[in-house]
Amino acid sequence: MECHVLTASRVKDLERQTKKALQDGWQLKGELSAIEIPTINSSKTVFYQEIKKS
């Protein structure tokens, strides 16, 4: 099984990437998630979706 993680700084961009991956035969692995990454002055949220292909 091959696994990848799609990432984006905007949910809309991640949804577009996920839709394309599904059309290419990938399957979702888990739920859309987010992680907050600290930066020097504040923080940045990154959204991610795991995908898999058998």
mmCIF file of C-alpha atoms in Angstrom:
data_model
loop_
_atom_site.group_PDB
_atom_site.id
_atom_site.type_symbol
_atom_site.label_atom_id
_atom_site.label_comp_id
_atom_site.label_asym_id
_atom_site.label_seq_id
_atom_site.Cartn_x
_atom_site.Cartn_y
_atom_site.Cartn_z
ATOM 1 C CA MET A 1 0.000 0.000 0.000
ATOM 2 C CA GLU A 2 1.279 3.442 -0.927
ATOM 3 C CA CYS A 3 0.454 6.400 1.359
ATOM 4 C CA HIS A 4 0.876 10.150 0.939
ATOM 5 C CA VAL A 5 -0.103 13.284 2.836
ATOM 6 C CA LEU A 6 -1.598 16.263 1.005
ATOM 7 C CA THR A 7 -0.985 19.632 2.664
ATOM 8 C CA ALA A 8 -2.227 23.182 2.121
ATOM 9 C CA SER A 9 -2.542 26.436 4.025
ATOM 10 C CA ARG A 10 -6.190 26.819 2.967
ATOM 11 C CA VAL A 11 -8.969 24.227 3.279
ATOM 12 C CA LYS A 12 -10.256 25.109 -0.197
ATOM 13 C CA ASP A 13 -6.863 24.275 -1.747
ATOM 14 C CA LEU A 14 -6.672 20.987 0.148
ATOM 15 C CA GLU A 15 -10.173 20.025 -0.965
ATOM 16 C CA ARG A 16 -9.147 20.651 -4.582
ATOM 17 C CA GLN A 17 -6.036 18.468 -4.193
ATOM 18 C CA THR A 18 -8.064 15.732 -2.486
ATOM 19 C CA LYS A 19 -10.707 15.724 -5.226
ATOM 20 C CA LYS A 20 -7.990 15.324 -7.879
ATOM 21 C CA ALA A 21 -6.351 12.472 -5.936
ATOM 22 C CA LEU A 22 -9.694 10.651 -5.621
ATOM 23 C CA GLN A 23 -10.203 10.967 -9.393
ATOM 24 C CA ASP A 24 -6.727 9.435 -9.853
ATOM 25 C CA GLY A 25 -7.667 6.336 -7.843
ATOM 26 C CA TRP A 26 -6.487 7.310 -4.349
ATOM 27 C CA GLN A 27 -8.597 6.677 -1.238
ATOM 28 C CA LEU A 28 -8.945 8.731 1.924
ATOM 29 C CA LYS A 29 -7.080 7.508 4.978
ATOM 30 C CA GLY A 30 -8.515 9.254 8.021
ATOM 31 C CA GLU A 31 -10.103 12.665 8.331
ATOM 32 C CA LEU A 32 -9.022 16.092 7.156
ATOM 33 C CA SER A 33 -6.886 17.485 9.986
ATOM 34 C CA ALA A 34 -4.996 20.624 10.911
ATOM 35 C CA ILE A 35 -1.828 21.393 12.829
ATOM 36 C CA GLU A 36 -0.701 24.751 14.171
ATOM 37 C CA ILE A 37 2.974 25.477 13.570
ATOM 38 C CA PRO A 38 4.620 28.166 15.716
ATOM 39 C CA THR A 39 6.548 30.859 13.854
ATOM 40 C CA ILE A 40 8.777 33.662 15.119
ATOM 41 C CA ASN A 41 5.942 36.181 15.501
ATOM 42 C CA SER A 42 2.801 34.040 15.673
ATOM 43 C CA SER A 43 1.720 30.700 14.228
ATOM 44 C CA LYS A 44 0.524 29.193 10.978
ATOM 45 C CA THR A 45 -2.178 26.570 10.471
ATOM 46 C CA VAL A 46 -1.538 23.811 7.951
ATOM 47 C CA PHE A 47 -4.351 21.510 6.843
ATOM 48 C CA TYR A 48 -3.598 17.959 5.779
ATOM 49 C CA GLN A 49 -5.286 14.839 4.437
ATOM 50 C CA GLU A 50 -3.760 11.369 4.328
ATOM 51 C CA ILE A 51 -4.453 9.338 1.191
ATOM 52 C CA LYS A 52 -3.656 5.750 0.211
ATOM 53 C CA LYS A 53 -3.555 3.564 -2.870
ATOM 54 C CA SER A 54 -3.625 -0.240 -2.788
#
